[in-house]
XYZ file of C-alpha atoms in Angstrom:
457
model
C 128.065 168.624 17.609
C 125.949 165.267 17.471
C 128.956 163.353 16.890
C 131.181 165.450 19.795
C 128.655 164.352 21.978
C 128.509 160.622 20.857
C 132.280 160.492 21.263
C 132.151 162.293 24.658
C 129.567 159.570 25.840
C 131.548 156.802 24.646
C 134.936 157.691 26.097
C 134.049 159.026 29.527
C 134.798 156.488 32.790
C 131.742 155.169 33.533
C 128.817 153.496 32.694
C 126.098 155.811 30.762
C 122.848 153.565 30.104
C 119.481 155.712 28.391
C 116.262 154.708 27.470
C 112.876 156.009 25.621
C 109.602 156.792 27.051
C 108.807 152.515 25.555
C 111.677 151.204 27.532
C 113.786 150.898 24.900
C 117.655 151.298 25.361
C 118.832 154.170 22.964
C 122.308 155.349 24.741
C 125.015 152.139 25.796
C 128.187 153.291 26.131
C 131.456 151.437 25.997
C 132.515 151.836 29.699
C 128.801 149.999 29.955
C 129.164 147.160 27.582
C 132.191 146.581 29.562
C 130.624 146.715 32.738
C 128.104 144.507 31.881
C 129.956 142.123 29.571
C 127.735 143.078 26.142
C 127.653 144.245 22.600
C 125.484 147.053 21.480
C 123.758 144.944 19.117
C 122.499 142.464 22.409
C 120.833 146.202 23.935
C 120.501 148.869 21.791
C 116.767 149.094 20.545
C 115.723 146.707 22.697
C 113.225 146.705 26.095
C 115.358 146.305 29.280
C 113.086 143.532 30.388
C 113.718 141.552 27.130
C 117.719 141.821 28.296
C 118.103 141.538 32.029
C 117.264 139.744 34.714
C 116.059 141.653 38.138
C 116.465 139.816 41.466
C 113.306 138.781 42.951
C 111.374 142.199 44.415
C 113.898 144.252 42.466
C 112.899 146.336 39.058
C 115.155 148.038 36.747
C 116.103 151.692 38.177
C 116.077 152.982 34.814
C 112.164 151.773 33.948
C 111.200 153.323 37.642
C 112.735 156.378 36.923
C 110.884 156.369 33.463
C 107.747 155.106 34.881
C 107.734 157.528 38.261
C 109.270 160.686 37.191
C 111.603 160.706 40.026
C 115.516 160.871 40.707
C 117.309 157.861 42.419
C 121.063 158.928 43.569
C 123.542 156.078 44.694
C 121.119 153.154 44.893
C 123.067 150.026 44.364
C 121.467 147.692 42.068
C 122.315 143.512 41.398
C 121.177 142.176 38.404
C 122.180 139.590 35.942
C 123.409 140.251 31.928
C 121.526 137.896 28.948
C 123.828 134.599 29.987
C 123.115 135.105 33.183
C 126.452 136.469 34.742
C 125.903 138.739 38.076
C 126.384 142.417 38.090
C 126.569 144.870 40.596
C 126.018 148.908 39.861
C 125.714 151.876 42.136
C 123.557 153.972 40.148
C 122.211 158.217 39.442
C 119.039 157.847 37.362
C 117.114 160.403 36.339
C 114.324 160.806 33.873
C 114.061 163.383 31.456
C 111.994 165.716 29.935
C 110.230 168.061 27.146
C 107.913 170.444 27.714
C 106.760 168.777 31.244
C 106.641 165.328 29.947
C 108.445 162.069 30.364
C 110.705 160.947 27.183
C 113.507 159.318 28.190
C 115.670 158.197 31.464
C 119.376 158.238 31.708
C 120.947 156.044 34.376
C 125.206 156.560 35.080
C 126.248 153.607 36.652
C 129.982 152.379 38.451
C 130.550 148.876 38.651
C 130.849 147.361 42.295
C 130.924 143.863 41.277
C 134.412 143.174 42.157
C 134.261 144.956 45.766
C 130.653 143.024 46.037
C 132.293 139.355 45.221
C 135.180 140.047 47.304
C 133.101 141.158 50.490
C 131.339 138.409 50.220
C 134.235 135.381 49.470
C 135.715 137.568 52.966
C 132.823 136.814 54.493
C 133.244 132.998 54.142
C 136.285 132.426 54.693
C 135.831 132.219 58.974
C 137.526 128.945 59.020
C 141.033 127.509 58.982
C 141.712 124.348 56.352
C 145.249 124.070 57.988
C 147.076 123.373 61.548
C 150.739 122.637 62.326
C 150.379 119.129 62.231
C 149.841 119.467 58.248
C 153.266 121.271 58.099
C 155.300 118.681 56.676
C 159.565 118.186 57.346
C 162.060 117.082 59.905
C 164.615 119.648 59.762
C 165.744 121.525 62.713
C 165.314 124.353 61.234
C 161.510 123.924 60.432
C 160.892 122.197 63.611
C 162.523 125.614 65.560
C 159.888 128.088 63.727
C 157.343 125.388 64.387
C 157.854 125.977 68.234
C 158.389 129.346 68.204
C 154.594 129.993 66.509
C 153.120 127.778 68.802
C 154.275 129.649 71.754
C 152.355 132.542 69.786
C 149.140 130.741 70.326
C 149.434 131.678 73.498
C 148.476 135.259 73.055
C 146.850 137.957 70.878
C 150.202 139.675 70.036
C 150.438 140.945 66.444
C 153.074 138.420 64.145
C 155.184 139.096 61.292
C 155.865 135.876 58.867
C 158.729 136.616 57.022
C 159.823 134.001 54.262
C 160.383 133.937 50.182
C 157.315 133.223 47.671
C 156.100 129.138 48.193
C 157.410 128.838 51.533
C 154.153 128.228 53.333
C 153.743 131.485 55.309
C 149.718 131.761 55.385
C 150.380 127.481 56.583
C 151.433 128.910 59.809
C 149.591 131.867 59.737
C 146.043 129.678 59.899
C 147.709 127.222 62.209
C 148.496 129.872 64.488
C 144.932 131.145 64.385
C 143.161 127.343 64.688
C 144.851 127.108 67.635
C 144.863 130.143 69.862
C 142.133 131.369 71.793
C 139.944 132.570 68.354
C 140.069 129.849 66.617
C 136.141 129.786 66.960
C 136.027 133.411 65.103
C 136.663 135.006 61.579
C 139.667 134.015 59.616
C 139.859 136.316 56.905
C 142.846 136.282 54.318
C 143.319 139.686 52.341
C 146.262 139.771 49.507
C 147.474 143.642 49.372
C 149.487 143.113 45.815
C 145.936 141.801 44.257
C 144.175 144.755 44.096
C 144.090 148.793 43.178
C 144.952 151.427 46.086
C 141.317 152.689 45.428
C 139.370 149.088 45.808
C 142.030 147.934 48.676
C 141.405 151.080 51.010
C 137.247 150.576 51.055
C 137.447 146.442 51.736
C 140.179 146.847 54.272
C 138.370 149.683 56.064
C 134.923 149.893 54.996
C 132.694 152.187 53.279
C 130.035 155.140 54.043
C 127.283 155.579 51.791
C 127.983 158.733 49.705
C 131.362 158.531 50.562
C 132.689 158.591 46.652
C 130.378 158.500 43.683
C 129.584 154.534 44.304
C 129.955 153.921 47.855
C 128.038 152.177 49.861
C 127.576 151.469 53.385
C 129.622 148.309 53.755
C 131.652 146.994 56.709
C 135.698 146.453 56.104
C 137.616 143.197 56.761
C 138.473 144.501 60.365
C 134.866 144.590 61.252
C 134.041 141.132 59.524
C 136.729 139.961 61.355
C 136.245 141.117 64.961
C 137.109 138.896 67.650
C 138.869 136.986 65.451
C 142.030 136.739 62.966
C 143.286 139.132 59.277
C 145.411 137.527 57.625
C 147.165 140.840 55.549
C 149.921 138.617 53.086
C 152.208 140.350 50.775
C 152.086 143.610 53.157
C 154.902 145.169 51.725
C 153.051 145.788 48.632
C 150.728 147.761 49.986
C 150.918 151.496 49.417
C 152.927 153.479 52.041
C 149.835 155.792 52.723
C 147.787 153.137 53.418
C 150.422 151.328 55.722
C 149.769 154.822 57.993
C 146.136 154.050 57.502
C 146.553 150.950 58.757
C 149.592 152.101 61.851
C 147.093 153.891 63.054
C 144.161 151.455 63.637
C 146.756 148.660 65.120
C 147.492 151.431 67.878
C 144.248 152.799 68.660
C 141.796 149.257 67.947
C 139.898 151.241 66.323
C 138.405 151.713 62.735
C 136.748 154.717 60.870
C 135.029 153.857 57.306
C 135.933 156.028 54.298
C 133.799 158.630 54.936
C 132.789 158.256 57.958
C 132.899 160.224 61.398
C 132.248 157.343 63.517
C 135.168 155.120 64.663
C 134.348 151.869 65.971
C 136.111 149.389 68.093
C 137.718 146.295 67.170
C 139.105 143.136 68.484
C 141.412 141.542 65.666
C 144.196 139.819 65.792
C 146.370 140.805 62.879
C 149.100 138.486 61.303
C 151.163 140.102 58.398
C 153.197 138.221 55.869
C 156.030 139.810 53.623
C 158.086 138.242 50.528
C 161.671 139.949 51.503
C 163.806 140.662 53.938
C 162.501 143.656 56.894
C 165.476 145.220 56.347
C 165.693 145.488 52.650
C 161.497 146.294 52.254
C 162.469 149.530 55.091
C 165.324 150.591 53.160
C 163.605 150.291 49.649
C 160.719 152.221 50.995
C 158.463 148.954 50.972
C 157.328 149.088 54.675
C 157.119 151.519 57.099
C 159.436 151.468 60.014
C 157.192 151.934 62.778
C 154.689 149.707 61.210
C 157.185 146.992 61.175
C 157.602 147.344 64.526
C 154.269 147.512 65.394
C 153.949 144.204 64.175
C 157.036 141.974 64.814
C 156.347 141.941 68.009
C 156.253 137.788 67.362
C 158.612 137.398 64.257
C 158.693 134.240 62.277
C 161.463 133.426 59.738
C 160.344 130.605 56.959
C 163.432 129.234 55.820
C 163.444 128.586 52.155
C 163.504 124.780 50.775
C 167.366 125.009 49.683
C 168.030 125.392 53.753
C 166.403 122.709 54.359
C 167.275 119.705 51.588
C 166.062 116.769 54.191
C 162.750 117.951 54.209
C 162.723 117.671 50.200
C 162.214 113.278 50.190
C 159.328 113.671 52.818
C 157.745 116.526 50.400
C 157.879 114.151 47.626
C 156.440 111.548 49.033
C 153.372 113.427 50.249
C 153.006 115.084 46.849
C 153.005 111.867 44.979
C 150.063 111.045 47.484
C 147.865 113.575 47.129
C 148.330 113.635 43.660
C 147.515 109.521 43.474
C 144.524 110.405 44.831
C 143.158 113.143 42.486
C 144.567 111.547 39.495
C 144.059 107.635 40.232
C 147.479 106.891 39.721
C 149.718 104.648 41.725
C 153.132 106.012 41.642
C 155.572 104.408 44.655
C 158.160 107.065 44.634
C 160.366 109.152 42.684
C 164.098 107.437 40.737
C 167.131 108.216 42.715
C 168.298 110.427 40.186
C 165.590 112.332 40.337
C 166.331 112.465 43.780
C 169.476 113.680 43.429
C 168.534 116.492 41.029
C 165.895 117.437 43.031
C 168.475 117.239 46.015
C 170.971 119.952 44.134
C 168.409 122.470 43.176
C 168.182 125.784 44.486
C 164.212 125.995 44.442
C 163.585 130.240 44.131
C 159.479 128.571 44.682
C 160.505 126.643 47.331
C 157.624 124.513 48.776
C 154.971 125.251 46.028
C 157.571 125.194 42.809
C 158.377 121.054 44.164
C 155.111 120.555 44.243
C 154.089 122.057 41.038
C 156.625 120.126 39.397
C 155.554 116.351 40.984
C 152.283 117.550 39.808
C 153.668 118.414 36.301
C 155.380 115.000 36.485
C 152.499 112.743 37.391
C 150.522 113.850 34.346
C 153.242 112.469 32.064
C 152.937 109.013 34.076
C 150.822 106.529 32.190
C 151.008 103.415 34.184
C 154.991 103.396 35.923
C 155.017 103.215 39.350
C 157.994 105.595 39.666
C 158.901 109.273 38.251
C 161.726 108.868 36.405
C 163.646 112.228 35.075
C 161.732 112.192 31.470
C 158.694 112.634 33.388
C 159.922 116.314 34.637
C 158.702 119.301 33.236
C 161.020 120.295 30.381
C 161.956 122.895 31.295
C 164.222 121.018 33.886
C 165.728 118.668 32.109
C 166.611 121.288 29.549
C 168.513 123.206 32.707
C 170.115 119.947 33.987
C 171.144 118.400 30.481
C 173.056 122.284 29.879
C 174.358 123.002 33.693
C 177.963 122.313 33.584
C 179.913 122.376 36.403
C 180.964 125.865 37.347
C 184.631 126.053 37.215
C 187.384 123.698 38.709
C 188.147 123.566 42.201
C 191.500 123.146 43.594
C 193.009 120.156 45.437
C 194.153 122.985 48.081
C 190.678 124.127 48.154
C 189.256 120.827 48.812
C 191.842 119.691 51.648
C 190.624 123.206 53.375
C 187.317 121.705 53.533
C 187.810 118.064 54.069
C 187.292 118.595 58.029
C 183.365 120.250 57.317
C 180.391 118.717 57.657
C 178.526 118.402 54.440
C 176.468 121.692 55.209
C 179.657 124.070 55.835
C 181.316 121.866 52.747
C 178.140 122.764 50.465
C 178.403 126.728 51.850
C 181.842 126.994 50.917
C 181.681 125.503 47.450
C 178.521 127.871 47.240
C 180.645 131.212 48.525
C 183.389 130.403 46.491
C 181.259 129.719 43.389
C 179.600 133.112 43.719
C 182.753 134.810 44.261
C 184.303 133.589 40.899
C 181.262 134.727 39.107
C 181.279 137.482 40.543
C 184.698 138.280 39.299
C 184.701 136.962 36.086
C 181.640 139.419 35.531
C 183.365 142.528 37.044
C 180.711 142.133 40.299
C 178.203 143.161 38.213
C 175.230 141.351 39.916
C 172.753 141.201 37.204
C 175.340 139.407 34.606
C 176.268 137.155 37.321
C 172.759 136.115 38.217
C 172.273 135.137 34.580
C 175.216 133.276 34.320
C 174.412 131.167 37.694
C 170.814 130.737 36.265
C 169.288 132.122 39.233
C 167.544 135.471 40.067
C 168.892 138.789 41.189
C 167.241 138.830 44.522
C 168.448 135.479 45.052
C 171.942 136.222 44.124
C 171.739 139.158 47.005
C 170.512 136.907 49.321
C 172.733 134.652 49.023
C 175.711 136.942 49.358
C 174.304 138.579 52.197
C 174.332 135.169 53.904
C 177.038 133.870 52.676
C 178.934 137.642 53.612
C 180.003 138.578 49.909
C 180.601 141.892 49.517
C 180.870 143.685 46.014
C 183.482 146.880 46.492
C 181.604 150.530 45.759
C 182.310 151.466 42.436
């Protein structure tokens, strides 16, 4: 039975923490040593004042359970482990006893350290590092969604920033915010695909004390952000329960914790971000239909870096820049056939993939004053040197195009590049996204623009 017991203690879910009537720890569980980052050998047999570290006016629950005879239920406790990292526990002590006297004191813990770090970093983050003047291109295409979101400063009407991974969509989100009306209140940035149903529901919301073994009274990202702006990116990860949750507060302005009875008023301007197309996140059970138009009432469409190849050579440039600066170099520009490769890229990261790879570049630079293409990553010129070209194209084909522009030239070599591969894989779409070295999503995209269809098999 003593070794049930030991195995029960070690395997259950959270933190079980017991000491002797000297102070000495003689119970540490694993979910514990997790918790607090420790080995039994740094604990076990030792006094808890030898180990940890108490904020100032704070004492150990454990040794004033021990020391007092008394119960303490869901007090939440900050402390610091034997190298000094932070902790944060809601704890249930309770002493225990033998024949009426003290021996021991057994403390069950759950680890809020997360949920406390992230309310805090939330509560920090009330200003904007970006406005639309730090949006960098010349297209027509940028310049249009440009205008469009600052008409939206204008007003306190909710906005939906639709665009691929890298575009830039929390750029215009925070630009939008510095300059409407609040840009003198909270900005606060929440990512719904970063965290757990469980942890995301409590920060977005709030918390009542006694709510859940743990729970505190706490105030949710709506309340720290009243009067101003939430920033909720990657929306369409966020579980469809919660997107009802979260319907429901946009309609009535109002807010109830988790387990609470009190709903309380707010005055937040929500923008929402989302990786994929509306259409596709509705239909895939992503996004809720009435929450989608609850919040495009201002819809912004990032266009992805391949729509927009004349913004690419003002990119570079301020890339190499910023990246002089942090790494005291003094590169001039980029080769033209770097240019050019960069030029005929497709970019699935967009914005954020260029720039990691002129970052990536500039730490192969030793004292050259331009990138040349053995400075790039290698996993590009591997592609490049291996990229042949995709099939022939007919002199018929190209006298059908000769009266384009470059732009409807480029979309028609694209379309009918797609459509061979398509063919000569049976329109199977994952085989043909490997063989055009791009992803599946982008492969539907691109059909869907370019109006491919694959026939219903």
């Amino acid at each position: 039975m003593k070794q049930l017991y030991e195995e029960i203690i070690e395997r259950v879910g959270v933190g079980i923490h017991a000491v002797d009537q000297d102070g000495k720890t003689i119970i540490y569980n694993k979910k514990m040593r997790e918790m607090e980052a420790m080995e039994k050998e740094d604990v076990l047999h030792k006094n808890v004042r030898d180990v940890f570290q108490f904020q100032e006016n704070q004492s150990s629950t454990l040794l004033k359970s021990l020391q007092h005879g008394e119960e303490i239920v869901n007090v939440k406790q900050t402390y610091f482990n034997n190298r000094g990292v932070e902790i944060t526990t809601v704890n249930n002590t309770f002493p225990l006893t033998i024949n009426g006297d003290i021996c021991a004191a057994v403390e069950i813990a759950t680890d809020v350290t997360k949920m406390e770090r992230l309310m805090r970093q939330n509560l920090r983050q009330t200003k904007t590092d970006f406005t639309f003047d730090q949006i960098i291109g010349k297209s027509s295409e940028l310049k249009e969604v440009i205008a469009l979101a600052k008409r939206a400063t204008r007003t306190n009407s909710n906005v939906l920033v639709i665009g691929e991974t890298g575009t830039g969509k929390e750029l215009f989100a925070q630009s939008i915010h510095a300059e409407s009306d609040r840009s003198g209140a909270p900005f606060i940035t929440q990512n719904c695909a970063a965290l757990p149903d469980t942890l995301i529901e409590g920060i977005l919301f709030g918390t009542t004390k006694g709510a859940f073994t743990g729970a505190v009274d706490s105030p949710g990202l709506f309340e720290q952000a009243q009067g101003g702006t939430i920033l909720l990116d990657e929306l369409n990860s966020l579980n469809i329960s919660l997107q009802a949750k979260l319907l429901r507060v946009l309609q009535e302005r109002k807010v109830r914790r988790i387990g609470g009875a009190k709903e309380i008023s707010i005055d937040v301007r929500v923008i929402a971000t989302i990786n994929e197309d509306p259409i596709d996140a509705i239909a895939n059970n992503h996004l809720r239909k009435d929450l989608y138009y609850r919040l495009a009432i201002v819809t912004l469409f990032i266009p992805p870096l391949r729509e927009r190849q004349e913004d690419i050579a003002i990119l570079i440039d301020e890339f190499i820049q910023k990246y002089n600066e942090l790494f005291k170099l003094n590169v001039k520009c980029v080769s033209n056939e770097v240019l050019q490769f960069f030029e005929s890229q497709s970019w699935p990261g967009n914005v954020r993939e260029l720039e990691n790879v002129i970052e990536a570049s500039m730490n192969l630079v030793n004292h050259e004053q331009v990138i040349e293409f053995d400075h790039l990553p290698y996993q590009y010129r591997k592609n490049e040197a291996k990229t042949p070209f995709p099939f022939p194209v007919s002199m018929e084909s190209k006298k059908d195009t000769n009266s384009l522009g470059l732009t409807e030239q480029l979309a028609v070599f694209e379309k009918q590049t797609i459509e061979h591969y398509l063919n000569k894989h049976h329109n199977h779409i994952t085989n043909t996204a490997i063989a055009l070295n791009i992803s599946r999503q982008s492969l539907q995209y691109r059909m869907k623009r370019l109006n491919i269809g694959v026939p219903r098999v």
